[in-house]
Amino acid sequence: PPAPAAAAAAAANGNDGADASTASDRSTEATDLSRLPLPLQLRLAQVQYNARHPHTIPVHIALRDWMELAVPLVYGVWNTEAFERGNHRTEGDGYRREVYEGMVQKCLDAAKPFKNFTHRSCFYHIPSNGEEGKAVVKKEEEENGQKQPKRRRILTTMRGLERRSSSPHGGGLGANSCLLAVSRVFFGLRAALDEERERKFAPPPALKFGSGMGVGSNSAMP
């Protein structure tokens, strides 16, 4: 009967349209990323790789890589003129920075497989079960009066990021604990995302015509 055939054809056309839209979105995203500095592209790629393999990437390593991407997004300078779409954007023009918004969203999404790095294992680890580890545990128990072994800081997770994450308004992250530093970065990313979403989209770049071919011109095409 013709009805099922028509329905199948309509569904096929709908799928073709969806595939074309997805391909277009991917092309636009690839073009957006190509305008970013290579180190930023590599950081995003590493963070997204980690997010796809949360069961094989150690969480403190994932946090280190994530902070390498997140800190510049929060505390760095975003070159609107160079990074945003079109050649008509300027710094502080007041319009939504769509590429920046996308980067912030990708950064937040990449933290979700690791439960937003809220687990203490992101920052501490239990000493090994070897003789050296047992000696460390015993010493810590004697010093702290605790039956449970005190977890030690994983300093390499945040090493070097404190200096680079200093806010231009003062303060920075160096004087704070690792957990507080991560919390500040999360807050900064979410605040930036909310701010961008409140802005209007930028108008398209103005069309430019060659000499004698302006709007309303009666000049004949060659």
Short mmCIF file of C-alpha atoms in Angstrom, two decimals:
data_model
loop_
_atom_site.label_atom_id
_atom_site.label_comp_id
_atom_site.label_asym_id
_atom_site.label_seq_id
_atom_site.Cartn_x
_atom_site.Cartn_y
_atom_site.Cartn_z
CA PRO A 1 0.00 0.00 0.00
CA PRO A 2 1.18 3.56 -0.75
CA ALA A 3 0.74 4.92 2.78
CA PRO A 4 3.55 2.90 4.42
CA ALA A 5 5.78 3.61 1.43
CA ALA A 6 5.15 7.33 1.76
CA ALA A 7 5.79 7.18 5.48
CA ALA A 8 9.05 5.32 4.92
CA ALA A 9 10.11 7.87 2.31
CA ALA A 10 9.25 10.74 4.66
CA ALA A 11 11.22 9.10 7.47
CA ALA A 12 14.19 8.59 5.16
CA ASN A 13 14.05 12.22 4.08
CA GLY A 14 13.83 13.26 7.71
CA ASN A 15 16.89 11.18 8.57
CA ASP A 16 18.76 12.68 5.64
CA GLY A 17 17.88 16.14 6.89
CA ALA A 18 19.03 15.30 10.41
CA ASP A 19 22.28 13.83 9.11
CA ALA A 20 22.90 16.93 7.01
CA SER A 21 22.23 19.16 10.01
CA THR A 22 24.59 17.11 12.19
CA ALA A 23 27.30 17.26 9.54
CA SER A 24 26.85 21.02 9.26
CA ASP A 25 27.10 21.44 13.04
CA ARG A 26 30.28 19.37 13.13
CA SER A 27 31.77 21.41 10.32
CA THR A 28 30.95 24.65 12.13
CA GLU A 29 32.43 23.31 15.36
CA ALA A 30 35.60 22.21 13.57
CA THR A 31 35.94 25.66 12.02
CA ASP A 32 35.42 27.30 15.41
CA LEU A 33 38.09 25.15 17.04
CA SER A 34 40.56 25.80 14.21
CA ARG A 35 40.65 29.48 15.15
CA LEU A 36 41.79 28.72 18.70
CA PRO A 37 45.47 28.50 19.72
CA LEU A 38 46.88 25.00 19.30
CA PRO A 39 47.65 24.53 23.03
CA LEU A 40 44.00 25.24 23.83
CA GLN A 41 42.85 22.78 21.17
CA LEU A 42 45.13 20.09 22.60
CA ARG A 43 43.92 20.69 26.15
CA LEU A 44 40.31 20.33 25.03
CA ALA A 45 41.12 17.13 23.13
CA GLN A 46 42.85 15.63 26.19
CA VAL A 47 40.00 16.55 28.51
CA GLN A 48 37.39 15.08 26.17
CA TYR A 49 39.46 11.91 25.80
CA ASN A 50 39.60 11.57 29.59
CA ALA A 51 35.84 12.08 29.82
CA ARG A 52 35.27 9.21 27.38
CA HIS A 53 37.42 6.89 29.53
CA PRO A 54 36.55 7.74 33.16
CA HIS A 55 37.16 4.17 34.32
CA THR A 56 40.73 4.00 33.04
CA ILE A 57 42.00 7.55 33.64
CA PRO A 58 43.08 8.19 37.27
CA VAL A 59 40.83 10.87 38.68
CA HIS A 60 43.67 13.09 39.89
CA ILE A 61 45.21 13.01 36.41
CA ALA A 62 41.84 13.90 34.90
CA LEU A 63 41.58 16.80 37.34
CA ARG A 64 45.04 18.05 36.43
CA ASP A 65 44.21 18.01 32.71
CA TRP A 66 40.80 19.58 33.33
CA MET A 67 42.30 22.44 35.32
CA GLU A 68 44.78 23.05 32.49
CA LEU A 69 41.76 23.83 30.31
CA ALA A 70 39.44 25.43 32.85
CA VAL A 71 41.79 27.92 34.49
CA PRO A 72 42.57 29.86 31.27
CA LEU A 73 38.85 29.94 30.41
CA VAL A 74 38.03 31.54 33.76
CA TYR A 75 41.05 33.75 34.39
CA GLY A 76 42.56 34.20 30.95
CA VAL A 77 41.81 36.76 28.24
CA TRP A 78 39.48 35.62 25.45
CA ASN A 79 40.43 37.20 22.10
CA THR A 80 36.95 37.88 20.76
CA GLU A 81 38.16 39.37 17.50
CA ALA A 82 40.32 36.36 16.65
CA PHE A 83 38.34 33.48 18.15
CA GLU A 84 34.69 34.32 17.46
CA ARG A 85 32.82 33.77 14.20
CA GLY A 86 32.99 36.36 11.43
CA ASN A 87 35.49 39.16 11.03
CA HIS A 88 33.33 41.84 12.60
CA ARG A 89 33.64 41.09 16.34
CA THR A 90 35.55 43.34 18.71
CA GLU A 91 36.56 43.04 22.34
CA GLY A 92 33.80 44.20 24.65
CA ASP A 93 31.16 44.58 21.94
CA GLY A 94 28.56 43.23 24.35
CA TYR A 95 27.31 40.37 22.17
CA ARG A 96 27.32 36.68 23.01
CA ARG A 97 30.64 34.95 22.50
CA GLU A 98 29.32 31.70 21.07
CA VAL A 99 32.67 29.94 20.70
CA TYR A 100 33.65 30.85 24.25
CA GLU A 101 30.26 29.70 25.50
CA GLY A 102 30.76 26.38 23.72
CA MET A 103 34.21 25.90 25.22
CA VAL A 104 32.92 26.58 28.73
CA GLN A 105 30.06 24.11 28.23
CA LYS A 106 32.46 21.44 26.91
CA CYS A 107 34.70 21.98 29.93
CA LEU A 108 31.81 21.56 32.36
CA ASP A 109 30.49 18.50 30.51
CA ALA A 110 33.92 16.85 30.66
CA ALA A 111 33.89 17.02 34.47
CA LYS A 112 30.60 15.13 34.83
CA PRO A 113 32.00 11.59 34.27
CA PHE A 114 34.31 12.29 37.23
CA LYS A 115 31.44 13.60 39.41
CA ASN A 116 32.81 17.13 39.10
CA PHE A 117 35.97 16.10 40.99
CA THR A 118 34.24 16.15 44.36
CA HIS A 119 35.76 12.90 45.64
CA ARG A 120 38.66 13.22 48.05
CA SER A 121 40.74 10.83 45.98
CA CYS A 122 41.22 13.74 43.55
CA PHE A 123 43.47 15.37 46.12
CA TYR A 124 44.67 12.63 48.48
CA HIS A 125 45.87 9.05 48.29
CA ILE A 126 46.27 6.26 50.79
CA PRO A 127 49.86 5.03 51.33
CA SER A 128 50.77 1.71 49.75
CA ASN A 129 50.43 -1.58 51.61
CA GLY A 130 54.16 -2.25 51.54
CA GLU A 131 56.45 -1.99 54.56
CA GLU A 132 57.26 1.63 53.74
CA GLY A 133 53.59 2.43 53.45
CA LYS A 134 52.81 0.75 56.76
CA ALA A 135 55.55 2.76 58.42
CA VAL A 136 54.06 5.97 57.06
CA VAL A 137 50.60 4.97 58.29
CA LYS A 138 51.94 4.14 61.77
CA LYS A 139 53.80 7.45 61.98
CA GLU A 140 50.75 9.40 60.89
CA GLU A 141 48.58 7.56 63.41
CA GLU A 142 51.03 8.45 66.19
CA GLU A 143 51.20 12.10 65.15
CA ASN A 144 47.48 12.56 64.54
CA GLY A 145 46.01 10.19 67.10
CA GLN A 146 43.92 8.58 64.38
CA LYS A 147 43.26 4.93 63.79
CA GLN A 148 42.62 5.49 60.12
CA PRO A 149 45.59 6.47 57.91
CA LYS A 150 45.62 10.12 57.00
CA ARG A 151 45.43 10.69 53.29
CA ARG A 152 48.30 12.58 51.75
CA ARG A 153 48.03 15.45 49.32
CA ILE A 154 48.70 14.75 45.65
CA LEU A 155 50.66 17.93 45.07
CA THR A 156 51.32 17.28 41.38
CA THR A 157 47.62 17.74 40.64
CA MET A 158 47.76 21.49 41.13
CA ARG A 159 51.46 22.19 40.74
CA GLY A 160 52.13 25.35 38.76
CA LEU A 161 48.47 26.18 38.25
CA GLU A 162 48.27 28.50 41.25
CA ARG A 163 50.66 31.02 39.72
CA ARG A 164 48.97 30.96 36.33
CA SER A 165 45.45 31.15 37.75
CA SER A 166 45.97 34.38 39.64
CA SER A 167 43.09 36.73 38.97
CA PRO A 168 44.01 40.17 37.58
CA HIS A 169 41.82 41.59 40.35
CA GLY A 170 44.11 40.13 43.01
CA GLY A 171 43.93 37.11 45.26
CA GLY A 172 44.36 34.20 42.89
CA LEU A 173 44.37 30.57 43.94
CA GLY A 174 47.81 30.17 45.42
CA ALA A 175 46.82 30.81 49.03
CA ASN A 176 43.86 28.44 48.98
CA SER A 177 43.50 24.71 49.26
CA CYS A 178 43.19 22.58 46.15
CA LEU A 179 39.54 21.87 46.82
CA LEU A 180 38.73 25.55 47.19
CA ALA A 181 40.66 26.30 44.01
CA VAL A 182 38.62 23.79 42.04
CA SER A 183 35.40 25.13 43.55
CA ARG A 184 36.32 28.65 42.48
CA VAL A 185 36.99 27.51 38.95
CA PHE A 186 33.64 25.70 38.76
CA PHE A 187 31.90 28.82 40.05
CA GLY A 188 33.71 30.95 37.47
CA LEU A 189 32.76 28.66 34.60
CA ARG A 190 29.08 28.56 35.57
CA ALA A 191 28.96 32.31 36.08
CA ALA A 192 30.58 32.87 32.68
CA LEU A 193 28.07 30.53 31.04
CA ASP A 194 25.12 32.34 32.62
CA GLU A 195 26.54 35.70 31.59
CA GLU A 196 26.98 34.67 27.96
CA ARG A 197 23.47 33.23 27.74
CA GLU A 198 21.99 36.53 28.87
CA ARG A 199 23.60 38.38 25.98
CA LYS A 200 22.10 38.89 22.53
CA PHE A 201 23.54 37.12 19.50
CA ALA A 202 25.82 39.23 17.37
CA PRO A 203 24.37 40.44 14.06
CA PRO A 204 25.84 38.91 10.92
CA PRO A 205 28.74 40.73 9.31
CA ALA A 206 27.73 43.47 6.89
CA LEU A 207 27.71 42.45 3.25
CA LYS A 208 30.26 44.17 1.07
CA PHE A 209 29.89 44.62 -2.65
CA GLY A 210 32.39 45.45 -5.34
CA SER A 211 32.55 48.81 -7.09
CA GLY A 212 29.38 49.50 -9.04
CA MET A 213 27.62 46.45 -7.57
CA GLY A 214 26.04 47.98 -4.49
CA VAL A 215 22.45 47.50 -3.48
CA GLY A 216 20.16 49.00 -6.08
CA SER A 217 22.84 49.14 -8.76
CA ASN A 218 21.68 48.52 -12.31
CA SER A 219 25.11 47.39 -13.46
CA ALA A 220 24.96 44.24 -15.55
CA MET A 221 26.73 41.11 -14.50
CA PRO A 222 29.72 40.27 -16.73
#
